[in-house]
mmCIF file of C-alpha atoms in Angstrom:
data_model
loop_
_atom_site.group_PDB
_atom_site.id
_atom_site.type_symbol
_atom_site.label_atom_id
_atom_site.label_comp_id
_atom_site.label_asym_id
_atom_site.label_seq_id
_atom_site.Cartn_x
_atom_site.Cartn_y
_atom_site.Cartn_z
ATOM 1 C CA MET A 1 -6.477 -18.271 -12.452
ATOM 2 C CA GLY A 2 -4.745 -17.107 -9.475
ATOM 3 C CA LYS A 3 -4.487 -13.108 -8.709
ATOM 4 C CA ILE A 4 -2.114 -10.181 -7.949
ATOM 5 C CA ILE A 5 -3.491 -7.710 -6.238
ATOM 6 C CA VAL A 6 -2.371 -4.434 -6.080
ATOM 7 C CA MET A 7 -3.175 -2.039 -3.525
ATOM 8 C CA VAL A 8 -2.841 1.630 -4.121
ATOM 9 C CA GLY A 9 -3.634 4.421 -2.060
ATOM 10 C CA ALA A 10 -1.990 7.661 -0.773
ATOM 11 C CA PRO A 11 -0.673 7.924 2.728
ATOM 12 C CA GLY A 12 -3.273 7.488 5.554
ATOM 13 C CA ALA A 13 -5.781 6.165 2.932
ATOM 14 C CA GLY A 14 -5.682 2.964 4.982
ATOM 15 C CA LYS A 15 -4.352 0.549 2.334
ATOM 16 C CA GLY A 16 -2.209 -1.147 4.482
ATOM 17 C CA THR A 17 -4.767 -2.289 7.277
ATOM 18 C CA GLN A 18 -7.001 -3.542 4.003
ATOM 19 C CA SER A 19 -3.885 -5.490 2.755
ATOM 20 C CA ARG A 20 -3.565 -7.535 5.749
ATOM 21 C CA LEU A 21 -7.267 -8.231 5.935
ATOM 22 C CA LEU A 22 -7.386 -9.392 2.334
ATOM 23 C CA ALA A 23 -3.840 -11.391 2.888
ATOM 24 C CA GLU A 24 -5.829 -13.194 6.309
ATOM 25 C CA HIS A 25 -8.818 -13.682 3.765
ATOM 26 C CA PHE A 26 -7.211 -14.918 0.429
ATOM 27 C CA GLY A 27 -4.569 -16.743 2.412
ATOM 28 C CA TYR A 28 -2.215 -14.469 0.073
ATOM 29 C CA PRO A 29 1.010 -13.528 1.282
ATOM 30 C CA GLN A 30 1.103 -9.924 1.790
ATOM 31 C CA ILE A 31 4.620 -8.436 -0.201
ATOM 32 C CA SER A 32 5.766 -4.772 0.627
ATOM 33 C CA THR A 33 8.591 -3.461 -1.217
ATOM 34 C CA GLY A 34 10.000 -1.768 1.835
ATOM 35 C CA GLY A 35 10.118 -4.736 3.555
ATOM 36 C CA ILE A 36 11.713 -6.624 0.812
ATOM 37 C CA LEU A 37 14.688 -4.204 0.587
ATOM 38 C CA ARG A 38 15.498 -4.210 4.296
ATOM 39 C CA ASP A 39 15.306 -8.058 4.138
ATOM 40 C CA MET A 40 17.585 -8.192 1.054
ATOM 41 C CA ALA A 41 19.827 -5.470 2.417
ATOM 42 C CA LEU A 42 20.707 -7.798 5.054
ATOM 43 C CA ALA A 43 21.671 -10.518 2.842
ATOM 44 C CA ASP A 44 25.498 -11.128 1.868
ATOM 45 C CA THR A 45 24.957 -11.550 -1.884
ATOM 46 C CA PRO A 46 25.551 -8.936 -4.853
ATOM 47 C CA LEU A 47 22.084 -7.706 -4.582
ATOM 48 C CA GLY A 48 22.099 -7.255 -1.008
ATOM 49 C CA ARG A 49 25.538 -5.573 -1.092
ATOM 50 C CA GLU A 50 23.971 -3.442 -4.154
ATOM 51 C CA ILE A 51 21.057 -2.140 -2.194
ATOM 52 C CA ARG A 52 22.870 -1.401 0.963
ATOM 53 C CA GLY A 53 25.144 0.566 -1.445
ATOM 54 C CA LEU A 54 22.205 2.543 -2.813
ATOM 55 C CA GLN A 55 20.596 3.091 0.489
ATOM 56 C CA ALA A 56 24.105 4.511 2.112
ATOM 57 C CA SER A 57 24.497 7.081 -0.358
ATOM 58 C CA GLY A 58 20.580 7.942 -0.104
ATOM 59 C CA LEU A 59 19.877 6.999 -3.676
ATOM 60 C CA LEU A 60 16.583 5.164 -5.079
ATOM 61 C CA VAL A 61 16.525 1.489 -6.036
ATOM 62 C CA SER A 62 16.031 1.373 -9.552
ATOM 63 C CA ASP A 63 13.220 -0.413 -11.536
ATOM 64 C CA ASP A 64 15.502 -3.026 -12.534
ATOM 65 C CA VAL A 65 16.742 -3.579 -8.942
ATOM 66 C CA LEU A 66 12.956 -3.686 -7.878
ATOM 67 C CA GLY A 67 11.768 -5.907 -10.206
ATOM 68 C CA GLU A 68 14.578 -8.367 -9.788
ATOM 69 C CA LEU A 69 13.198 -8.166 -5.876
ATOM 70 C CA ILE A 70 10.031 -8.792 -6.787
ATOM 71 C CA LEU A 71 10.729 -11.786 -9.097
ATOM 72 C CA VAL A 72 12.893 -13.210 -6.355
ATOM 73 C CA ARG A 73 10.181 -13.013 -3.710
ATOM 74 C CA THR A 74 7.274 -13.695 -5.955
ATOM 75 C CA SER A 75 8.791 -16.931 -7.205
ATOM 76 C CA GLN A 76 8.680 -18.424 -3.364
ATOM 77 C CA PRO A 77 5.941 -21.281 -2.781
ATOM 78 C CA ASP A 78 3.625 -19.184 -0.884
ATOM 79 C CA CYS A 79 3.147 -16.978 -4.053
ATOM 80 C CA GLU A 80 1.866 -19.653 -5.974
ATOM 81 C CA HIS A 81 -1.862 -19.083 -5.892
ATOM 82 C CA GLY A 82 -1.381 -15.121 -5.761
ATOM 83 C CA TYR A 83 0.197 -12.573 -3.614
ATOM 84 C CA ILE A 84 -0.671 -8.850 -2.838
ATOM 85 C CA LEU A 85 1.645 -6.460 -4.034
ATOM 86 C CA ASP A 86 2.316 -3.044 -1.230
ATOM 87 C CA GLY A 87 4.317 -0.453 -3.043
ATOM 88 C CA PHE A 88 4.796 -1.998 -6.122
ATOM 89 C CA PRO A 89 4.317 -1.118 -9.065
ATOM 90 C CA ARG A 90 4.461 2.806 -8.825
ATOM 91 C CA THR A 91 5.984 3.652 -12.109
ATOM 92 C CA LEU A 92 4.470 2.811 -15.682
ATOM 93 C CA LYS A 93 8.147 0.936 -16.257
ATOM 94 C CA GLN A 94 7.532 -1.113 -12.815
ATOM 95 C CA ALA A 95 3.794 -1.566 -14.325
ATOM 96 C CA GLN A 96 5.200 -3.375 -17.401
ATOM 97 C CA LEU A 97 7.520 -5.652 -15.416
ATOM 98 C CA LEU A 98 4.494 -6.915 -13.368
ATOM 99 C CA GLU A 99 2.716 -7.547 -16.660
ATOM 100 C CA SER A 100 5.539 -9.618 -17.936
ATOM 101 C CA LEU A 101 5.733 -11.332 -14.449
ATOM 102 C CA ALA A 102 1.737 -12.011 -14.616
ATOM 103 C CA ARG A 103 1.709 -13.411 -18.081
ATOM 104 C CA GLN A 104 4.628 -16.051 -17.018
ATOM 105 C CA GLU A 105 2.584 -17.176 -13.840
ATOM 106 C CA ASP A 106 -0.842 -17.068 -15.440
ATOM 107 C CA LYS A 107 -1.986 -14.876 -12.838
ATOM 108 C CA GLU A 108 -4.528 -11.951 -13.240
ATOM 109 C CA VAL A 109 -3.684 -8.301 -12.039
ATOM 110 C CA VAL A 110 -6.169 -6.617 -9.939
ATOM 111 C CA LEU A 111 -5.348 -2.965 -8.963
ATOM 112 C CA VAL A 112 -7.318 -1.523 -6.100
ATOM 113 C CA ARG A 113 -7.301 1.886 -5.313
ATOM 114 C CA VAL A 114 -8.581 2.930 -1.925
ATOM 115 C CA VAL A 115 -9.802 6.548 -2.836
ATOM 116 C CA VAL A 116 -9.931 9.090 0.446
ATOM 117 C CA SER A 117 -10.568 12.739 -0.285
ATOM 118 C CA HIS A 118 -7.829 14.843 0.128
ATOM 119 C CA GLU A 119 -9.344 16.909 3.088
ATOM 120 C CA ALA A 120 -10.161 13.363 5.061
ATOM 121 C CA LEU A 121 -6.195 12.659 4.348
ATOM 122 C CA LEU A 122 -4.905 15.896 5.830
ATOM 123 C CA GLN A 123 -7.123 15.402 8.948
ATOM 124 C CA ARG A 124 -5.482 11.309 8.981
ATOM 125 C CA LEU A 125 -2.324 12.255 9.016
ATOM 126 C CA ALA A 126 -2.055 15.713 10.505
ATOM 127 C CA GLY A 127 -4.377 14.549 13.487
ATOM 128 C CA ARG A 128 -2.323 11.505 14.335
ATOM 129 C CA ARG A 129 -0.591 11.206 17.807
ATOM 130 C CA THR A 130 1.277 7.970 18.773
ATOM 131 C CA CYS A 131 2.216 7.358 22.095
ATOM 132 C CA THR A 132 5.882 7.302 23.076
ATOM 133 C CA GLN A 133 6.133 4.121 25.104
ATOM 134 C CA CYS A 134 3.587 1.328 23.953
ATOM 135 C CA GLY A 135 2.872 2.985 20.414
ATOM 136 C CA GLU A 136 -0.710 3.022 20.472
ATOM 137 C CA ILE A 137 -2.161 5.786 17.659
ATOM 138 C CA TYR A 138 -4.752 8.184 18.363
ATOM 139 C CA ASN A 139 -6.266 10.954 16.145
ATOM 140 C CA VAL A 140 -7.126 14.372 17.711
ATOM 141 C CA TYR A 141 -10.096 14.474 15.438
ATOM 142 C CA SER A 142 -11.374 11.060 15.070
ATOM 143 C CA ARG A 143 -10.083 9.143 18.180
ATOM 144 C CA PRO A 144 -8.617 11.580 20.792
ATOM 145 C CA PRO A 145 -7.666 10.263 23.797
ATOM 146 C CA GLU A 146 -9.050 10.736 27.004
ATOM 147 C CA GLN A 147 -6.964 12.955 28.192
ATOM 148 C CA ALA A 148 -4.910 15.593 25.942
ATOM 149 C CA ASP A 149 -1.493 14.226 24.742
ATOM 150 C CA LYS A 150 -1.680 11.441 27.320
ATOM 151 C CA CYS A 151 -2.045 7.522 26.155
ATOM 152 C CA ASP A 152 -5.165 6.030 27.768
ATOM 153 C CA LEU A 153 -3.283 2.907 27.997
ATOM 154 C CA ASP A 154 -0.062 3.800 30.209
ATOM 155 C CA GLY A 155 -0.302 7.596 30.133
ATOM 156 C CA ALA A 156 2.924 8.447 28.282
ATOM 157 C CA PRO A 157 3.015 11.346 26.484
ATOM 158 C CA LEU A 158 1.692 11.374 22.665
ATOM 159 C CA ALA A 159 3.567 12.590 19.978
ATOM 160 C CA GLN A 160 3.363 14.163 16.340
ATOM 161 C CA ARG A 161 5.431 12.772 13.960
ATOM 162 C CA THR A 162 7.588 15.456 12.184
ATOM 163 C CA ASP A 163 6.239 14.970 8.642
ATOM 164 C CA ASP A 164 2.504 14.922 10.035
ATOM 165 C CA ASN A 165 2.728 18.614 9.945
ATOM 166 C CA PRO A 166 0.056 19.897 7.597
ATOM 167 C CA GLU A 167 2.340 21.501 5.392
ATOM 168 C CA ALA A 168 4.533 18.440 5.314
ATOM 169 C CA VAL A 169 1.454 16.426 4.706
ATOM 170 C CA ASN A 170 0.156 18.872 1.937
ATOM 171 C CA THR A 171 3.493 18.511 0.239
ATOM 172 C CA ARG A 172 3.558 14.274 0.658
ATOM 173 C CA LEU A 173 0.139 14.196 -0.541
ATOM 174 C CA THR A 174 0.443 16.498 -3.510
ATOM 175 C CA ALA A 175 3.495 14.668 -4.534
ATOM 176 C CA TYR A 176 1.886 11.240 -4.510
ATOM 177 C CA GLU A 177 -0.931 12.133 -6.547
ATOM 178 C CA GLU A 178 1.282 13.577 -9.202
ATOM 179 C CA SER A 179 3.734 10.423 -9.257
ATOM 180 C CA THR A 180 0.783 7.769 -9.338
ATOM 181 C CA ALA A 181 -1.646 9.598 -11.958
ATOM 182 C CA PRO A 182 -0.190 7.853 -14.866
ATOM 183 C CA LEU A 183 -0.253 4.500 -13.120
ATOM 184 C CA ILE A 184 -3.722 4.940 -12.422
ATOM 185 C CA ASP A 185 -4.677 6.103 -16.141
ATOM 186 C CA TYR A 186 -2.649 2.959 -17.045
ATOM 187 C CA TYR A 187 -4.649 0.446 -15.151
ATOM 188 C CA SER A 188 -8.244 2.460 -15.489
ATOM 189 C CA ASN A 189 -7.546 2.209 -19.277
ATOM 190 C CA SER A 190 -6.851 -1.386 -19.253
ATOM 191 C CA GLY A 191 -10.383 -2.019 -17.308
ATOM 192 C CA ARG A 192 -9.037 -3.510 -14.384
ATOM 193 C CA LEU A 193 -8.981 -0.650 -11.959
ATOM 194 C CA VAL A 194 -11.560 -1.414 -8.720
ATOM 195 C CA GLN A 195 -11.901 1.531 -6.908
ATOM 196 C CA ILE A 196 -12.745 1.972 -3.321
ATOM 197 C CA ASP A 197 -14.622 4.678 -1.055
ATOM 198 C CA GLY A 198 -11.729 4.457 1.575
ATOM 199 C CA GLU A 199 -13.859 6.809 3.871
ATOM 200 C CA ARG A 200 -16.257 4.270 4.830
ATOM 201 C CA PRO A 201 -15.455 2.295 8.060
ATOM 202 C CA VAL A 202 -12.938 -0.256 7.753
ATOM 203 C CA ASP A 203 -15.203 -3.335 8.170
ATOM 204 C CA GLU A 204 -17.501 -1.847 4.987
ATOM 205 C CA VAL A 205 -14.297 -0.969 2.896
ATOM 206 C CA TYR A 206 -12.984 -4.820 3.708
ATOM 207 C CA ASP A 207 -16.431 -6.352 2.488
ATOM 208 C CA ARG A 208 -16.805 -4.319 -0.583
ATOM 209 C CA LEU A 209 -12.940 -5.220 -1.485
ATOM 210 C CA ILE A 210 -14.128 -8.968 -1.431
ATOM 211 C CA SER A 211 -16.818 -8.771 -3.456
ATOM 212 C CA VAL A 212 -15.106 -6.762 -6.162
ATOM 213 C CA ILE A 213 -12.346 -8.708 -6.259
ATOM 214 C CA ASP A 214 -14.253 -12.219 -5.919
ATOM 215 C CA SER A 215 -16.643 -11.187 -8.772
ATOM 216 C CA SER A 216 -16.126 -10.137 -12.154
ATOM 217 C CA GLU A 217 -16.664 -6.160 -11.456
ATOM 218 C CA SER A 218 -12.957 -6.464 -10.706
ATOM 219 C CA ARG A 219 -12.463 -6.131 -14.853
ATOM 220 C CA GLY A 220 -14.427 -2.716 -14.772
ATOM 221 C CA VAL A 221 -13.652 0.646 -13.639
ATOM 222 C CA ARG A 222 -15.944 2.132 -11.435
ATOM 223 C CA ARG A 223 -15.947 4.071 -7.867
ATOM 224 C CA ASN A 224 -17.916 2.068 -5.203
#
């Protein structure tokens, strides 16, 4: 049976990095709803025009539209044996849509939650600095540049994203935790939640993910 691996984690938890590593290991496509929306909005189709209209008005795409996007994308041949979802589902309705899709495709849904403490996430996000020229990323706490506020590679100034200040980060993390709590409970109660300590080194997190997804452990709820 193929797998649908759902990656969940707060901003800064590292789920994007782990999703890419898992995609390489399993040979599954990594599917980001944000990327799908950007691609679909460029298409001259009824759905593409609808998405463009929503984006132009600043409105969120509905659960039904997101569900249709996932159906279209996962019907492609590269998803036959499995795929990794990053950014979907985020609500209970979306989770129920995914359950229906998994039954149709005869795939097992495994939700992987990369767990990082609120304090560590604050350091990762509020300490993040990006080179204004090459895009290299630093962190004033864990990976500072050799010279303050200058990129080691090209000497260009480093910048902080406007939403990476401590107050904004706190707001983002609180909103994320509140919005995903029902989803976490839903998968936890179904016995398919895999929780990984995301504060370990990247290679250790990756090795543990591979272990639990490949084994029968992926059917239980635990903090590793």
